Coordinates of C-alpha atoms in Angstrom, one line a residue:
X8 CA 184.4 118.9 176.5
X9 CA 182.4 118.8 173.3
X10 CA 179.3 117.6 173.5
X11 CA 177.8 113.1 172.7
X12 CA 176.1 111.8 170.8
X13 CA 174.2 108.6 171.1
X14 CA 173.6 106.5 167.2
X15 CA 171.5 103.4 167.8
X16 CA 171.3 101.1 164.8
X17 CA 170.2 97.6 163.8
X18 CA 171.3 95.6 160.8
X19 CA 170.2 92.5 158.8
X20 CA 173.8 92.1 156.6
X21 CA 177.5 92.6 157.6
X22 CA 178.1 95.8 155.2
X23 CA 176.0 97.9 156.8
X24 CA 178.0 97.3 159.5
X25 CA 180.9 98.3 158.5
X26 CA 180.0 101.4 157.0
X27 CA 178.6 102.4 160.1
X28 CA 181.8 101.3 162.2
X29 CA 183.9 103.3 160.0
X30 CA 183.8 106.5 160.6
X31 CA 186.7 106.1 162.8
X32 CA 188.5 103.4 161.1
X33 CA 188.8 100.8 158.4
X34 CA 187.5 97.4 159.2
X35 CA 185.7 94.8 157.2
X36 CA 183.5 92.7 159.1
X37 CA 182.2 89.5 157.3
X38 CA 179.7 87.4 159.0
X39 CA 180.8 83.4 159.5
X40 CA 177.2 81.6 159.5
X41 CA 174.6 81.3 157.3
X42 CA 171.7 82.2 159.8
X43 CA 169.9 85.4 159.1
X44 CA 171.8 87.9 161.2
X45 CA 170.8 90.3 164.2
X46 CA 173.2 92.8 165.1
X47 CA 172.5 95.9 167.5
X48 CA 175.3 98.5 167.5
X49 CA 175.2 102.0 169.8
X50 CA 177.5 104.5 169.2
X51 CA 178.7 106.7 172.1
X52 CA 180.9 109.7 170.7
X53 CA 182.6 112.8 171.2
X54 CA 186.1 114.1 169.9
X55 CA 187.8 112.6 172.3
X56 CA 186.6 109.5 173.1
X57 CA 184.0 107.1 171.7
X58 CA 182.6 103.7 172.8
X59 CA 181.1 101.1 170.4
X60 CA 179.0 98.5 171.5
X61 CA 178.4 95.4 169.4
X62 CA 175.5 92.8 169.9
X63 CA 175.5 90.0 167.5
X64 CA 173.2 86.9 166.6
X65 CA 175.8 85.0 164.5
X66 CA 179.4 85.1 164.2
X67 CA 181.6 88.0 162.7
X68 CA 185.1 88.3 161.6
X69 CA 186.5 92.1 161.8
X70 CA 189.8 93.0 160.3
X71 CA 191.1 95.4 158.8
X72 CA 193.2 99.2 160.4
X73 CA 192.7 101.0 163.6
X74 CA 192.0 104.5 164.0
X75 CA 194.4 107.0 163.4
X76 CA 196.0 108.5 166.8
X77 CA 193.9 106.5 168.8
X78 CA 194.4 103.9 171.3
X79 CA 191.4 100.9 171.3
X80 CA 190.8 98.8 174.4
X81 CA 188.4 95.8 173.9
X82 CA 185.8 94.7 176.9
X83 CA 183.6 91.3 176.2
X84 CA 180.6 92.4 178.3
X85 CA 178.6 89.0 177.3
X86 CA 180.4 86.0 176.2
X87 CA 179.0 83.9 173.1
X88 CA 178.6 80.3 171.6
X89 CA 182.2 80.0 171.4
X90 CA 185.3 81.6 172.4
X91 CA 186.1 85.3 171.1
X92 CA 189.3 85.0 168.9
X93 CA 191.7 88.2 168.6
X94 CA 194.9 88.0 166.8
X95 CA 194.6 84.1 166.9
X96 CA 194.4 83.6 170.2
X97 CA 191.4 82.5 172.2
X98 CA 190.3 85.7 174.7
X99 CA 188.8 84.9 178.0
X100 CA 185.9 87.0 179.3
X101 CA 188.6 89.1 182.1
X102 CA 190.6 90.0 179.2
X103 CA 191.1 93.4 178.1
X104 CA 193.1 93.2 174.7
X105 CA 193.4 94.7 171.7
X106 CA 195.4 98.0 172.8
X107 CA 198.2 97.8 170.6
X108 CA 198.2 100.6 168.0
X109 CA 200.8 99.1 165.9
X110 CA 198.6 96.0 165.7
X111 CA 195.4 95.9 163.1
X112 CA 192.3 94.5 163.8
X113 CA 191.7 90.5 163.7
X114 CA 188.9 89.3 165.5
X115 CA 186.1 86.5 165.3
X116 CA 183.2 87.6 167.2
X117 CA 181.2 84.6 168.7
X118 CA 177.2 84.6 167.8
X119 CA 174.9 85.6 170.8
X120 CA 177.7 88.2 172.3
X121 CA 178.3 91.7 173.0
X122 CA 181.6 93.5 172.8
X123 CA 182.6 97.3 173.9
X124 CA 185.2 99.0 171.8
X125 CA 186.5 101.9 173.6
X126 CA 188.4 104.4 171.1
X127 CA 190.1 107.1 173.2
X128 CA 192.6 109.8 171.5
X129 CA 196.1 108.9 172.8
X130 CA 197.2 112.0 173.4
X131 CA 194.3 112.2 176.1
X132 CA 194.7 108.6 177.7
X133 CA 198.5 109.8 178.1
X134 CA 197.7 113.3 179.5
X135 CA 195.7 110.9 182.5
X136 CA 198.5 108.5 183.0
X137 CA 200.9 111.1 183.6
X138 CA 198.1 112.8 185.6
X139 CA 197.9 109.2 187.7
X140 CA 201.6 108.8 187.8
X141 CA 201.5 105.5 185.5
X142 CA 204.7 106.2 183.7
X143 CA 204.5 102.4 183.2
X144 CA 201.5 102.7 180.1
X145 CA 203.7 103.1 177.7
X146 CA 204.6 101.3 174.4
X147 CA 205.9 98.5 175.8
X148 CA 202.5 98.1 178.1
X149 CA 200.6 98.7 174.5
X150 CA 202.8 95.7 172.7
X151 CA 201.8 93.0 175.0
X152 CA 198.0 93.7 173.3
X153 CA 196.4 91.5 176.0
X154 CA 196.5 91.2 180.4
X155 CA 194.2 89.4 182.5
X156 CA 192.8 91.5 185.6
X157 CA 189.6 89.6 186.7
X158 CA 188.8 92.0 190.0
X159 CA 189.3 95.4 188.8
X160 CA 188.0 95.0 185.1
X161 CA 184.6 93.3 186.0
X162 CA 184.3 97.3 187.7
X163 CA 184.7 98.5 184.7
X164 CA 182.8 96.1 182.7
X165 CA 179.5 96.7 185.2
X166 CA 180.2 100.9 184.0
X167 CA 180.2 100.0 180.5
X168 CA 177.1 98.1 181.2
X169 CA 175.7 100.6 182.7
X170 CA 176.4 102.9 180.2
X171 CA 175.1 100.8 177.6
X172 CA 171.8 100.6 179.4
X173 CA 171.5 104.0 180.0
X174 CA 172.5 105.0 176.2
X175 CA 169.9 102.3 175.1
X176 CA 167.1 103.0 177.2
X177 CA 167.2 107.0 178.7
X178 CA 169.8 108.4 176.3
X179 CA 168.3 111.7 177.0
X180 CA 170.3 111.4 180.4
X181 CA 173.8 111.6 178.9
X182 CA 173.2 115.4 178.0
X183 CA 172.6 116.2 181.9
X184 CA 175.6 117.3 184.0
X185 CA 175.5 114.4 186.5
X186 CA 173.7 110.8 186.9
X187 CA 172.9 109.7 190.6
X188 CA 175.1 107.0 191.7
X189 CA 174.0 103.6 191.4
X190 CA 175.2 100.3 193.7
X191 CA 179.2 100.1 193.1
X192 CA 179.2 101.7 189.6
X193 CA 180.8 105.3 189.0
X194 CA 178.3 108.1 188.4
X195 CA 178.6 109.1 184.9
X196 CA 177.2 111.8 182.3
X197 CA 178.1 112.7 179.1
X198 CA 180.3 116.0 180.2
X199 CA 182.3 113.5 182.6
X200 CA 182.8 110.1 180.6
X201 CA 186.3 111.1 180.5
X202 CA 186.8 111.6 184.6
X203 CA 184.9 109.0 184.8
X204 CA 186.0 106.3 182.9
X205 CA 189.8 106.7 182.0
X206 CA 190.7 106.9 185.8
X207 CA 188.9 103.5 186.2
X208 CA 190.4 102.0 182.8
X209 CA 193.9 103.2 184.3
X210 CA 193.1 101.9 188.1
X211 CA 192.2 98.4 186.8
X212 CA 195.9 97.7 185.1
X213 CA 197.7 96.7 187.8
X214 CA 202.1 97.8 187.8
X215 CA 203.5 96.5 186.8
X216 CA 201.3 94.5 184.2
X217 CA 201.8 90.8 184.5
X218 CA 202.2 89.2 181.0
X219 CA 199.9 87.3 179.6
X220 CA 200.2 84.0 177.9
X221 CA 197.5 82.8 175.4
X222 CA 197.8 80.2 173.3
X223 CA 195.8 79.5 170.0
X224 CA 193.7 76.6 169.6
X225 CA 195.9 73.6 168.3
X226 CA 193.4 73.5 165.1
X227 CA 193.6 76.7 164.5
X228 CA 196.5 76.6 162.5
X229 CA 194.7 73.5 160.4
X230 CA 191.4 75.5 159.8
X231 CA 193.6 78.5 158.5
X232 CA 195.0 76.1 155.9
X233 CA 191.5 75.1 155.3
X234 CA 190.4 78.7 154.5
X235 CA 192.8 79.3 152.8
X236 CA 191.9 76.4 150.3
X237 CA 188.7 77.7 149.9
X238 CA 189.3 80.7 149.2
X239 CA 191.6 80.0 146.6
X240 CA 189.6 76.9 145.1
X241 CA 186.1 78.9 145.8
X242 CA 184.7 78.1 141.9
X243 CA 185.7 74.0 142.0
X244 CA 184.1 71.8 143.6
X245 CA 184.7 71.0 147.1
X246 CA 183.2 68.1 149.5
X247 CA 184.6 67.7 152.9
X248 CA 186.7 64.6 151.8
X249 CA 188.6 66.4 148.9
X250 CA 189.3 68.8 151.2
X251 CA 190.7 66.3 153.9
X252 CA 192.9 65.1 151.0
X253 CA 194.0 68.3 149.9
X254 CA 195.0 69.0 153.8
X255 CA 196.2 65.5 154.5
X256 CA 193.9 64.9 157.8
X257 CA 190.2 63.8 159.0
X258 CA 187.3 64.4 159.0
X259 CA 186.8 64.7 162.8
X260 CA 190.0 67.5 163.8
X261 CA 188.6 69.4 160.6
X262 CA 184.9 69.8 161.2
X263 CA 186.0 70.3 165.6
X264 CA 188.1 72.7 164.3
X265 CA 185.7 75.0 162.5
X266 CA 183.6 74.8 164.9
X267 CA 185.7 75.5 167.8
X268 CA 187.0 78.8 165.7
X269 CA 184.0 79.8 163.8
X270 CA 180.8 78.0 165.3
X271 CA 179.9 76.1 162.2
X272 CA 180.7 73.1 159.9
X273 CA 183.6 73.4 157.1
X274 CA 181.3 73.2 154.1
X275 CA 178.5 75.9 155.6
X276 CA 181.5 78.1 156.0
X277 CA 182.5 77.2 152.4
X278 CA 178.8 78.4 151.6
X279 CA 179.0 81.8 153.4
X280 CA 182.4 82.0 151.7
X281 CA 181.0 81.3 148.1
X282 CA 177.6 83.6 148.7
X283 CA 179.8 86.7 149.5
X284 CA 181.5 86.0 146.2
X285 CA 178.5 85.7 144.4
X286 CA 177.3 88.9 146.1
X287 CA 180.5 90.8 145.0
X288 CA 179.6 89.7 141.7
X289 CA 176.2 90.8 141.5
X290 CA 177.2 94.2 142.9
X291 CA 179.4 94.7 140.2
X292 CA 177.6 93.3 137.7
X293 CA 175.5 94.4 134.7
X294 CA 171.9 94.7 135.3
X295 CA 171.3 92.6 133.0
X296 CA 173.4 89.6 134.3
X297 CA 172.2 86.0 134.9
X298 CA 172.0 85.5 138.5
X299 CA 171.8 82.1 137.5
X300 CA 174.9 81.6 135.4
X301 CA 176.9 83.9 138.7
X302 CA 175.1 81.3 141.0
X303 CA 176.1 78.3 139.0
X304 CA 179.9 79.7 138.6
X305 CA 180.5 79.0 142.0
X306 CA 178.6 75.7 142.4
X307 CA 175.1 76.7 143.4
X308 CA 172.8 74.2 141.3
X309 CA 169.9 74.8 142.7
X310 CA 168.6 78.1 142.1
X311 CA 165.6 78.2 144.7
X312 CA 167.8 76.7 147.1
X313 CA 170.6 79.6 146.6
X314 CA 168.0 82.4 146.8
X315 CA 167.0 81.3 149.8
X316 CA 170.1 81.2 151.4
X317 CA 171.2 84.1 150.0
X318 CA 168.4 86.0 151.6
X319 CA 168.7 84.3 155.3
X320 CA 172.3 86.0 155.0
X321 CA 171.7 88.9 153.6
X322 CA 168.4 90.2 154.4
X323 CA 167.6 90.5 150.6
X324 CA 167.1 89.0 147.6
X325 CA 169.7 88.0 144.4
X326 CA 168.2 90.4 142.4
X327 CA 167.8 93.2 144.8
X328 CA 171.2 93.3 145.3
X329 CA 171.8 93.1 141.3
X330 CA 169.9 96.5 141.3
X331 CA 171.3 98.4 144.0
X332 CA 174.8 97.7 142.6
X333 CA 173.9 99.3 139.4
X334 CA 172.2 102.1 141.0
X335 CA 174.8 102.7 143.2

């Protein structure tokens, strides 16, 4: 087996993110709050599987395709403010979902949570099914996308915690050929992630797989109108009664609504909405655009008040950005 490597990184805005979660596929992940934003991600890799661990202050929306001849498998290893959302549908924490490869990526990401992404090349999960006799893991297994298994996948959860500690803390370890076993967790190393963990991936899915029934949120359906409105009426002016009117309900389902989804109020989601516009713009801009006259386009009045915001979210100010756009 070709040899790991271990990428520890921090970031302060959602893009950086996304360039960095990309080398093996194409997501966009858009944060949802307008706190300043704290996000560790380690990268384990080699060529045949990889493991992606996500730690995030404020919430995230990632989207976008999966990689190419892979099979992904989603772990929450610490829940968050609210509920994780995949594919419109609330995820409990003994959930492993996301393992359909026909399926792209759709996922809100709670603040104050971690996630594990493991990204294994089919061809080598299927080579240990057969191995294990599991004839059963096969596309129709994949379509379901989501099964409970509280027992078995809280072992694997405690390995990928492990893992994560050991990656974070001693990732000089993962190059020896063996780790001492520790309390009810599999010994691991980086030459033996593979024997390690696909056997206990496969082991935890019970046959044959009972199926799953998850229901979305009975706002969800109203906040998607309500983004959608937004998005499309981002430059007028919006207050949370017009938008009521425009939707033809309240105040109260609305605002519980957003928050039950995305952790925050409608109209600071408007704002995050209407600052990542106004950051588009100034990436594309002239260098010698008016932030001002961008800001005011999409209802910022208050210029002191938007640069501060804008930097909470972003970890930079208006005009940086203007300058790295034209640079770039």
């Amino acid at each position: 087996m070709s040899s790991i490597s271990v990428l520890q990184y921090r970031f302060r805005n959602s893009e950086a993110l996304s360039q960095a979660v990309n080398a093996r596929r194409q997501t966009t992940i858009r944060q949802l709050s307008l706190n300043s934003l704290q996000c560790n991600l380690l990268l384990i890799e080699n060529e045949s599987i990889s493991f992606s661990f996500t730690e995030t202050s404020c919430p995230l929306h990632v989207a976008g395709a999966k990689g190419q001849g892979c099979l992904e498998f989603s772990f929450i290893l610490q829940p968050g403010q609210q509920d994780f959302f995949a594919y419109e549908q609330a995820i409990p924490q003994n959930t492993l979902f996301g393992f359909d490869p026909t399926r792209e990526v759709n996922m809100i990401v709670p603040g104050q949570s971690m996630i594990c992404v493991a990204q294994i090349r089919r061809d080598v999960f299927e080579a240990y099914a057969d191995l294990m006799q599991r004839s059963d893991l096969n596309m129709h297994f994949f379509k379901t996308n989501f099964i409970t298994i509280p027992t078995m996948l809280s072992e694997v959860q405690a390995y990928l915690k492990r893992l994560y500690s050991i990656a974070l803390h001693q990732p000089e370890y993962l190059t020896q050929s063996r780790l001492p076993q520790r309390g009810n967790c599999f010994a691991f190393a980086s030459p033996h992630l593979l024997e390690d963990f696909l056997p206990l991936l496969i082991d935890s899915i019970p046959n044959p797989a009972a199926e799953l029934s998850l229901q979305s949120p009975r706002r969800f359906s109203l906040v998607k109108q309500a983004e959608e409105y937004m998005r499309t009426h981002l430059k007028a002016p919006i207050t949370l009664m017009s938008l009521c009117k425009a939707l033809h309900t309240s105040e109260r389902p609305l605002t519980y609504g957003f928050r039950e989804v995305f952790g925050v109020s409608p109209m600071a989601y408007l704002k995050t909405l209407r600052l990542q516009a106004v950051r588009t713009q100034l990436q594309l801009a002239d260098p010698a655009a008016a932030i001002a006259e961008i800001a005011h386009s999409y209802g910022f009045q208050s210029l002191g008040h938007f640069s501060r915001d804008y930097k909470t979210m972003f970890g930079e100010l208006p005009s940086e950005t203007l300058k790295q756009g034209f640079k770039s």
